[in-house]
Amino acid sequence: MAAGVVSDASAAFLLSLVHDIVLGDLAAGMFKKDCTDLVRRIALFTHLLEEIRDFAASDHPHASSSSSSSSSSSSSWSADLAVALQAAKRLLSAVSAHHSVNSSDGAAKRISFQFQCVTWKLEKSLAKIPFDQFQISEEVQEQVALVRAQLRRATERYGSLNSRKVSNAITQLPEKERSDTNHEISAKLDSIPESCTTLGHAADKETKILERVNSSSIPSEVCLSNEVDSKGQENLAAKGAEQTKKPDTLVIPVDFLCPISLELMRDPVIVATGQTYERSYIQRWIDCGNVTCPKTQQKLENLTLTPNYVLRSVINQWCAKHNIEQPSGLANGRLKKSNGSFCDVSGDMAAIQELVSKLSSQCLEERKAAVAEIRSLSKRSTDNRILIADTGAIPVLVNLLTTDDASIQEHAVTSILNLSIFENNKSLIMLAGAVPSIVQVLRAGSMEARENAAATLFSLSLADENKIIIGSSGAIPALVDLLQNGSNRGKKDAATALFNLCIYQGNKGRAVRAGIITALLKMLTDSRNCMVDEALTILSILASNHDAKAAIVKASTIPVLIDLLRTGLPRNKENAAAILLCLCKRDAENLACISRLGAAIPLTELTKSGTERAKRKATSLLEHLRKLQQL
């Protein structure tokens, strides 16, 4: 099976989920519009899934080729989409039973929070579909892009609600050790346009290939909650659970579903009211400023999250019985290795759990020692990164980012950086609401903490959906400040993070408004020439933005670029030519400017001795100059 290809049965199952959702009953009352909008967007999945089904059922060579790794890739995106659709189906079913128009603010807030989670998961699952593998038509690809944009806006809207029959806001969805010798962060730049390649040269020495293992799950203590709703309200998860089935008609037990996410729990924790939730979702609920239990709406006497080890064990046993793989391959103290074998990590788990418990100690020195050890462990191996995340360390580390103790803050942000190297930990970090606190460290932490915060934002921004979240968090002005005023390493970290964030078109304007052009020009004219590569590469992706183009010209950057055409290193000349071409296309004034400054001579030389890309850019610019002279 080729990468991304699924069986026609799998595609048919996804289609059946979509049809069930579209044909289901819609809720009335205050959430009628939310339900209608969600169903309308999911209905637009139909054409995409039909094309995938037809492709899978065809005799196309791509559809029949085999590859175990590709099959894994296939099951990943299709399983994610199935989970997201099932969550949407459960939520719609639950809300349709929520008749009270005058329900409490707490109940309304909880449901809005669930809509936020579901729309985010749907958008994220669509982003993983490998369209090229299925030969999806351009029309359908455009339709999917529209749906993703709608889902993204809906997620942001739910994240910034301040009034819609809901009294309190639900905050926006969030999404160095350098292993003490390297960043060990993937330079995953596959989506970068051709004009943006050279920052990779600067980053190569600081990056390694991301170690890929299956996603992580999280362990959990104490007793199996009875999930009794003290106000007599119906369990939202229960209403949809009866209808939630796997392709083999497997029904997930109601007690295994998180009341917030409506999904199978991997890290069940108990709150003060005795209710059980998935850790990452209840942590986000609390981080939003809520101090009530989402199900009972009782005020939480404390915000302690107690791991429910018994329920975790029961869920693991159920998953093993029904051949449902745990995301990280971690079950019953055994960790699945990349070669398929298992190793016993129960001893390591117990030691890490003890360390994580000390992160919340009242003793400052004990907290400091524990977070330093977590930092050390997290830099050593992928297994440690999985185990640390599975013990629920990430939300606790995020809380430590706002501590007044500089060394604890530094250790915490570095630990999060190291944990983010494992791909599946990125979503856990985002769900823990880490970005605002990381940005706070970036603004006001020690220099090393600021460096590590910038590197963490780069690591998290490798996931496309996180570029938007990070860009809207206030990170870009803080990164530009580090680019201007940081240490040499801090400047490189800031440049790498800004480069990756500015791949997303919406962040380019933010960077320009934050003063990035002035900072980049200063780097270009620095006599030490230590960051010319980085400056040119960032300029090359900004130059396509209208505001950035105007700012580049206004800053008198064109003469500097022409000088680099004459004296720069080969890759400097290449990027300088690319930027000039972008500035001069359909702009006679800029074209006349480079003509007056004598750009034709170095451009002609570049067509003879430059890199292949530089030759193309120089040739195109010379052609524009010739046309200008003929006018």
PDB file of C-alpha atoms in Angstrom, residues 262-483:
ATOM      1  CA  LEU A 262     -15.563  12.504  24.135  1.00  0.00           C
ATOM      2  CA  GLU A 263     -12.618  10.268  23.222  1.00  0.00           C
ATOM      3  CA  LEU A 264     -10.963   7.228  24.720  1.00  0.00           C
ATOM      4  CA  MET A 265      -8.863   8.392  27.669  1.00  0.00           C
ATOM      5  CA  ARG A 266      -5.129   7.719  27.684  1.00  0.00           C
ATOM      6  CA  ASP A 267      -4.246   9.658  30.840  1.00  0.00           C
ATOM      7  CA  PRO A 268      -7.334   9.648  33.122  1.00  0.00           C
ATOM      8  CA  VAL A 269      -7.069  11.930  36.128  1.00  0.00           C
ATOM      9  CA  ILE A 270      -9.469  12.640  38.989  1.00  0.00           C
ATOM     10  CA  VAL A 271     -10.438  16.170  40.012  1.00  0.00           C
ATOM     11  CA  ALA A 272     -11.596  17.327  43.457  1.00  0.00           C
ATOM     12  CA  THR A 273     -15.250  16.440  42.759  1.00  0.00           C
ATOM     13  CA  GLY A 274     -14.337  12.804  42.011  1.00  0.00           C
ATOM     14  CA  GLN A 275     -14.974  13.087  38.265  1.00  0.00           C
ATOM     15  CA  THR A 276     -12.439  11.651  35.798  1.00  0.00           C
ATOM     16  CA  TYR A 277     -11.132  13.425  32.686  1.00  0.00           C
ATOM     17  CA  GLU A 278      -8.321  13.139  30.154  1.00  0.00           C
ATOM     18  CA  ARG A 279      -5.441  15.083  31.702  1.00  0.00           C
ATOM     19  CA  SER A 280      -4.645  17.391  28.771  1.00  0.00           C
ATOM     20  CA  TYR A 281      -8.279  18.489  28.347  1.00  0.00           C
ATOM     21  CA  ILE A 282      -9.081  19.144  32.002  1.00  0.00           C
ATOM     22  CA  GLN A 283      -5.745  20.960  32.311  1.00  0.00           C
ATOM     23  CA  ARG A 284      -6.715  23.229  29.418  1.00  0.00           C
ATOM     24  CA  TRP A 285     -10.128  23.774  31.041  1.00  0.00           C
ATOM     25  CA  ILE A 286      -8.415  24.899  34.246  1.00  0.00           C
ATOM     26  CA  ASP A 287      -5.849  26.982  32.358  1.00  0.00           C
ATOM     27  CA  CYS A 288      -8.760  28.869  30.792  1.00  0.00           C
ATOM     28  CA  GLY A 289      -9.549  30.209  34.259  1.00  0.00           C
ATOM     29  CA  ASN A 290     -12.359  27.797  35.072  1.00  0.00           C
ATOM     30  CA  VAL A 291     -12.589  26.679  38.712  1.00  0.00           C
ATOM     31  CA  THR A 292     -15.625  24.408  38.388  1.00  0.00           C
ATOM     32  CA  CYS A 293     -15.997  20.761  37.441  1.00  0.00           C
ATOM     33  CA  PRO A 294     -17.172  20.640  33.776  1.00  0.00           C
ATOM     34  CA  LYS A 295     -19.692  17.857  34.486  1.00  0.00           C
ATOM     35  CA  THR A 296     -21.113  18.768  37.875  1.00  0.00           C
ATOM     36  CA  GLN A 297     -20.356  22.513  37.776  1.00  0.00           C
ATOM     37  CA  GLN A 298     -19.411  22.293  41.428  1.00  0.00           C
ATOM     38  CA  LYS A 299     -16.570  24.564  42.481  1.00  0.00           C
ATOM     39  CA  LEU A 300     -13.286  22.680  42.673  1.00  0.00           C
ATOM     40  CA  GLU A 301     -11.921  22.864  46.218  1.00  0.00           C
ATOM     41  CA  ASN A 302      -8.440  22.446  44.744  1.00  0.00           C
ATOM     42  CA  LEU A 303      -6.946  22.092  41.275  1.00  0.00           C
ATOM     43  CA  THR A 304      -5.034  18.889  41.979  1.00  0.00           C
ATOM     44  CA  LEU A 305      -5.209  16.282  39.198  1.00  0.00           C
ATOM     45  CA  THR A 306      -4.803  12.798  40.675  1.00  0.00           C
ATOM     46  CA  PRO A 307      -3.742  10.079  38.191  1.00  0.00           C
ATOM     47  CA  ASN A 308      -6.322   7.306  37.998  1.00  0.00           C
ATOM     48  CA  TYR A 309      -4.011   4.309  37.718  1.00  0.00           C
ATOM     49  CA  VAL A 310      -6.810   1.786  38.135  1.00  0.00           C
ATOM     50  CA  LEU A 311      -8.851   3.163  35.242  1.00  0.00           C
ATOM     51  CA  ARG A 312      -5.697   3.491  33.161  1.00  0.00           C
ATOM     52  CA  SER A 313      -4.939  -0.171  33.752  1.00  0.00           C
ATOM     53  CA  VAL A 314      -8.503  -1.209  32.890  1.00  0.00           C
ATOM     54  CA  ILE A 315      -8.372   0.820  29.660  1.00  0.00           C
ATOM     55  CA  ASN A 316      -5.005  -0.752  28.778  1.00  0.00           C
ATOM     56  CA  GLN A 317      -6.400  -4.232  29.323  1.00  0.00           C
ATOM     57  CA  TRP A 318      -9.444  -3.418  27.205  1.00  0.00           C
ATOM     58  CA  CYS A 319      -7.237  -2.015  24.415  1.00  0.00           C
ATOM     59  CA  ALA A 320      -5.007  -5.098  24.506  1.00  0.00           C
ATOM     60  CA  LYS A 321      -8.019  -7.428  24.385  1.00  0.00           C
ATOM     61  CA  HIS A 322      -9.438  -5.642  21.328  1.00  0.00           C
ATOM     62  CA  ASN A 323      -6.073  -5.077  19.591  1.00  0.00           C
ATOM     63  CA  ILE A 324      -6.217  -1.313  19.974  1.00  0.00           C
ATOM     64  CA  GLU A 325      -2.675  -0.007  20.027  1.00  0.00           C
ATOM     65  CA  GLN A 326      -1.663   2.532  22.643  1.00  0.00           C
ATOM     66  CA  PRO A 327      -0.298   5.673  20.943  1.00  0.00           C
ATOM     67  CA  SER A 328       3.217   5.384  22.302  1.00  0.00           C
ATOM     68  CA  GLY A 329       3.284   1.611  22.298  1.00  0.00           C
ATOM     69  CA  LEU A 330       3.524   1.831  26.088  1.00  0.00           C
ATOM     70  CA  ALA A 331       1.312  -0.575  27.992  1.00  0.00           C
ATOM     71  CA  ASN A 332       1.583  -2.363  31.335  1.00  0.00           C
ATOM     72  CA  GLY A 333       5.120  -1.129  31.884  1.00  0.00           C
ATOM     73  CA  ARG A 334       6.382  -2.382  28.497  1.00  0.00           C
ATOM     74  CA  LEU A 335       7.525  -0.047  25.739  1.00  0.00           C
ATOM     75  CA  LYS A 336       7.256  -1.047  22.090  1.00  0.00           C
ATOM     76  CA  LYS A 337      10.497  -0.412  20.224  1.00  0.00           C
ATOM     77  CA  SER A 338      10.758   0.674  16.595  1.00  0.00           C
ATOM     78  CA  ASN A 339      11.694  -2.883  15.567  1.00  0.00           C
ATOM     79  CA  GLY A 340       8.474  -4.245  17.078  1.00  0.00           C
ATOM     80  CA  SER A 341      10.049  -5.773  20.171  1.00  0.00           C
ATOM     81  CA  PHE A 342       9.103  -4.792  23.733  1.00  0.00           C
ATOM     82  CA  CYS A 343      11.244  -3.837  26.684  1.00  0.00           C
ATOM     83  CA  ASP A 344      10.299  -3.611  30.353  1.00  0.00           C
ATOM     84  CA  VAL A 345      10.391   0.028  31.511  1.00  0.00           C
ATOM     85  CA  SER A 346       8.316  -0.346  34.665  1.00  0.00           C
ATOM     86  CA  GLY A 347      11.311   0.532  36.844  1.00  0.00           C
ATOM     87  CA  ASP A 348      12.075   3.644  34.817  1.00  0.00           C
ATOM     88  CA  MET A 349       8.414   4.617  34.928  1.00  0.00           C
ATOM     89  CA  ALA A 350       8.306   4.386  38.710  1.00  0.00           C
ATOM     90  CA  ALA A 351      11.436   6.517  39.057  1.00  0.00           C
ATOM     91  CA  ILE A 352      10.135   9.163  36.662  1.00  0.00           C
ATOM     92  CA  GLN A 353       6.730   9.216  38.366  1.00  0.00           C
ATOM     93  CA  GLU A 354       8.446   9.927  41.663  1.00  0.00           C
ATOM     94  CA  LEU A 355      10.412  12.766  40.039  1.00  0.00           C
ATOM     95  CA  VAL A 356       7.274  14.260  38.490  1.00  0.00           C
ATOM     96  CA  SER A 357       5.492  14.186  41.849  1.00  0.00           C
ATOM     97  CA  LYS A 358       8.375  16.240  43.298  1.00  0.00           C
ATOM     98  CA  LEU A 359       7.839  18.941  40.648  1.00  0.00           C
ATOM     99  CA  SER A 360       4.859  20.083  42.745  1.00  0.00           C
ATOM    100  CA  SER A 361       6.687  19.870  46.061  1.00  0.00           C
ATOM    101  CA  GLN A 362       6.346  22.731  48.544  1.00  0.00           C
ATOM    102  CA  CYS A 363      10.123  22.565  49.041  1.00  0.00           C
ATOM    103  CA  LEU A 364      11.901  24.844  46.565  1.00  0.00           C
ATOM    104  CA  GLU A 365      15.124  22.830  46.574  1.00  0.00           C
ATOM    105  CA  GLU A 366      13.244  19.588  45.961  1.00  0.00           C
ATOM    106  CA  ARG A 367      11.419  21.145  42.992  1.00  0.00           C
ATOM    107  CA  LYS A 368      14.675  22.522  41.656  1.00  0.00           C
ATOM    108  CA  ALA A 369      16.459  19.173  41.888  1.00  0.00           C
ATOM    109  CA  ALA A 370      13.519  17.326  40.283  1.00  0.00           C
ATOM    110  CA  VAL A 371      13.183  19.651  37.291  1.00  0.00           C
ATOM    111  CA  ALA A 372      16.962  19.579  36.740  1.00  0.00           C
ATOM    112  CA  GLU A 373      16.833  15.779  36.634  1.00  0.00           C
ATOM    113  CA  ILE A 374      13.845  15.831  34.254  1.00  0.00           C
ATOM    114  CA  ARG A 375      15.865  18.144  32.009  1.00  0.00           C
ATOM    115  CA  SER A 376      18.789  15.740  32.080  1.00  0.00           C
ATOM    116  CA  LEU A 377      16.642  12.675  31.362  1.00  0.00           C
ATOM    117  CA  SER A 378      14.709  14.363  28.566  1.00  0.00           C
ATOM    118  CA  LYS A 379      17.862  15.070  26.574  1.00  0.00           C
ATOM    119  CA  ARG A 380      19.109  11.486  26.574  1.00  0.00           C
ATOM    120  CA  SER A 381      16.699   9.400  24.528  1.00  0.00           C
ATOM    121  CA  THR A 382      13.348   9.126  22.795  1.00  0.00           C
ATOM    122  CA  ASP A 383      12.269   6.477  25.321  1.00  0.00           C
ATOM    123  CA  ASN A 384      12.754   8.950  28.143  1.00  0.00           C
ATOM    124  CA  ARG A 385      10.761  11.594  26.265  1.00  0.00           C
ATOM    125  CA  ILE A 386       7.874   9.139  25.893  1.00  0.00           C
ATOM    126  CA  LEU A 387       8.006   8.029  29.521  1.00  0.00           C
ATOM    127  CA  ILE A 388       8.246  11.571  30.912  1.00  0.00           C
ATOM    128  CA  ALA A 389       5.232  12.662  28.874  1.00  0.00           C
ATOM    129  CA  ASP A 390       3.346   9.523  29.898  1.00  0.00           C
ATOM    130  CA  THR A 391       3.767  10.367  33.572  1.00  0.00           C
ATOM    131  CA  GLY A 392       1.886  13.633  33.052  1.00  0.00           C
ATOM    132  CA  ALA A 393       4.958  15.844  33.403  1.00  0.00           C
ATOM    133  CA  ILE A 394       4.132  18.289  30.618  1.00  0.00           C
ATOM    134  CA  PRO A 395       1.308  20.267  32.317  1.00  0.00           C
ATOM    135  CA  VAL A 396       3.377  20.479  35.502  1.00  0.00           C
ATOM    136  CA  LEU A 397       6.428  21.719  33.592  1.00  0.00           C
ATOM    137  CA  VAL A 398       4.239  24.320  31.874  1.00  0.00           C
ATOM    138  CA  ASN A 399       3.126  25.596  35.286  1.00  0.00           C
ATOM    139  CA  LEU A 400       6.774  25.936  36.314  1.00  0.00           C
ATOM    140  CA  LEU A 401       7.439  28.294  33.401  1.00  0.00           C
ATOM    141  CA  THR A 402       5.859  31.138  35.360  1.00  0.00           C
ATOM    142  CA  THR A 403       7.847  30.563  38.551  1.00  0.00           C
ATOM    143  CA  ASP A 404       9.931  33.391  39.998  1.00  0.00           C
ATOM    144  CA  ASP A 405      12.960  31.140  40.388  1.00  0.00           C
ATOM    145  CA  ALA A 406      15.174  31.686  37.325  1.00  0.00           C
ATOM    146  CA  SER A 407      16.890  28.300  37.456  1.00  0.00           C
ATOM    147  CA  ILE A 408      13.607  26.367  37.730  1.00  0.00           C
ATOM    148  CA  GLN A 409      12.189  28.374  34.833  1.00  0.00           C
ATOM    149  CA  GLU A 410      15.273  27.668  32.745  1.00  0.00           C
ATOM    150  CA  HIS A 411      15.197  23.932  33.500  1.00  0.00           C
ATOM    151  CA  ALA A 412      11.451  23.773  32.773  1.00  0.00           C
ATOM    152  CA  VAL A 413      11.606  25.458  29.370  1.00  0.00           C
ATOM    153  CA  THR A 414      14.619  23.349  28.412  1.00  0.00           C
ATOM    154  CA  SER A 415      12.798  20.174  29.445  1.00  0.00           C
ATOM    155  CA  ILE A 416       9.821  21.164  27.275  1.00  0.00           C
ATOM    156  CA  LEU A 417      12.194  21.819  24.378  1.00  0.00           C
ATOM    157  CA  ASN A 418      13.739  18.382  24.743  1.00  0.00           C
ATOM    158  CA  LEU A 419      10.332  16.695  25.073  1.00  0.00           C
ATOM    159  CA  SER A 420       9.089  18.481  21.936  1.00  0.00           C
ATOM    160  CA  ILE A 421      11.701  16.661  19.860  1.00  0.00           C
ATOM    161  CA  PHE A 422       9.405  13.624  19.992  1.00  0.00           C
ATOM    162  CA  GLU A 423       6.741  14.475  17.439  1.00  0.00           C
ATOM    163  CA  ASN A 424       3.714  13.274  19.378  1.00  0.00           C
ATOM    164  CA  ASN A 425       4.645  15.326  22.428  1.00  0.00           C
ATOM    165  CA  LYS A 426       4.098  18.524  20.436  1.00  0.00           C
ATOM    166  CA  SER A 427       0.321  18.191  20.606  1.00  0.00           C
ATOM    167  CA  LEU A 428       0.483  17.445  24.345  1.00  0.00           C
ATOM    168  CA  ILE A 429       2.541  20.589  24.878  1.00  0.00           C
ATOM    169  CA  MET A 430       0.097  22.661  22.841  1.00  0.00           C
ATOM    170  CA  LEU A 431      -2.911  21.165  24.645  1.00  0.00           C
ATOM    171  CA  ALA A 432      -1.294  22.031  27.963  1.00  0.00           C
ATOM    172  CA  GLY A 433      -1.501  25.695  26.917  1.00  0.00           C
ATOM    173  CA  ALA A 434       2.277  26.106  26.922  1.00  0.00           C
ATOM    174  CA  VAL A 435       2.657  28.806  24.267  1.00  0.00           C
ATOM    175  CA  PRO A 436       1.679  31.899  26.327  1.00  0.00           C
ATOM    176  CA  SER A 437       4.037  30.865  29.120  1.00  0.00           C
ATOM    177  CA  ILE A 438       6.856  30.121  26.669  1.00  0.00           C
ATOM    178  CA  VAL A 439       6.368  33.581  25.176  1.00  0.00           C
ATOM    179  CA  GLN A 440       6.523  35.068  28.687  1.00  0.00           C
ATOM    180  CA  VAL A 441       9.879  33.325  29.211  1.00  0.00           C
ATOM    181  CA  LEU A 442      11.004  34.583  25.810  1.00  0.00           C
ATOM    182  CA  ARG A 443      10.252  38.151  26.871  1.00  0.00           C
ATOM    183  CA  ALA A 444      11.579  38.225  30.417  1.00  0.00           C
ATOM    184  CA  GLY A 445      13.637  35.130  31.204  1.00  0.00           C
ATOM    185  CA  SER A 446      17.386  34.784  31.537  1.00  0.00           C
ATOM    186  CA  MET A 447      19.292  34.834  28.261  1.00  0.00           C
ATOM    187  CA  GLU A 448      19.664  31.050  28.220  1.00  0.00           C
ATOM    188  CA  ALA A 449      15.980  30.619  29.028  1.00  0.00           C
ATOM    189  CA  ARG A 450      15.086  33.029  26.204  1.00  0.00           C
ATOM    190  CA  GLU A 451      17.294  31.087  23.794  1.00  0.00           C
ATOM    191  CA  ASN A 452      15.629  27.827  24.769  1.00  0.00           C
ATOM    192  CA  ALA A 453      12.152  29.380  24.563  1.00  0.00           C
ATOM    193  CA  ALA A 454      12.882  30.498  20.990  1.00  0.00           C
ATOM    194  CA  ALA A 455      14.143  27.025  20.106  1.00  0.00           C
ATOM    195  CA  THR A 456      11.000  25.494  21.635  1.00  0.00           C
ATOM    196  CA  LEU A 457       8.757  27.721  19.519  1.00  0.00           C
ATOM    197  CA  PHE A 458      10.702  26.631  16.446  1.00  0.00           C
ATOM    198  CA  SER A 459      10.241  22.968  17.359  1.00  0.00           C
ATOM    199  CA  LEU A 460       6.498  23.389  17.981  1.00  0.00           C
ATOM    200  CA  SER A 461       6.039  25.428  14.790  1.00  0.00           C
ATOM    201  CA  LEU A 462       7.158  22.473  12.676  1.00  0.00           C
ATOM    202  CA  ALA A 463       3.502  21.422  12.837  1.00  0.00           C
ATOM    203  CA  ASP A 464       1.684  23.692  10.397  1.00  0.00           C
ATOM    204  CA  GLU A 465      -1.383  24.256  12.572  1.00  0.00           C
ATOM    205  CA  ASN A 466       0.877  25.516  15.367  1.00  0.00           C
ATOM    206  CA  LYS A 467       2.347  28.272  13.186  1.00  0.00           C
ATOM    207  CA  ILE A 468      -0.978  30.090  13.380  1.00  0.00           C
ATOM    208  CA  ILE A 469      -1.384  29.634  17.125  1.00  0.00           C
ATOM    209  CA  ILE A 470       2.175  30.725  17.914  1.00  0.00           C
ATOM    210  CA  GLY A 471       1.985  33.666  15.521  1.00  0.00           C
ATOM    211  CA  SER A 472      -1.139  35.019  17.209  1.00  0.00           C
ATOM    212  CA  SER A 473       0.311  34.565  20.706  1.00  0.00           C
ATOM    213  CA  GLY A 474       2.605  37.602  20.673  1.00  0.00           C
ATOM    214  CA  ALA A 475       5.675  35.461  20.043  1.00  0.00           C
ATOM    215  CA  ILE A 476       6.837  37.275  16.910  1.00  0.00           C
ATOM    216  CA  PRO A 477       7.631  40.683  18.508  1.00  0.00           C
ATOM    217  CA  ALA A 478       9.488  38.864  21.298  1.00  0.00           C
ATOM    218  CA  LEU A 479      11.468  36.856  18.739  1.00  0.00           C
ATOM    219  CA  VAL A 480      12.329  40.005  16.786  1.00  0.00           C
ATOM    220  CA  ASP A 481      13.577  41.590  20.011  1.00  0.00           C
ATOM    221  CA  LEU A 482      15.797  38.549  20.638  1.00  0.00           C
ATOM    222  CA  LEU A 483      16.994  38.762  17.039  1.00  0.00           C
TER     223      LEU A 483
END
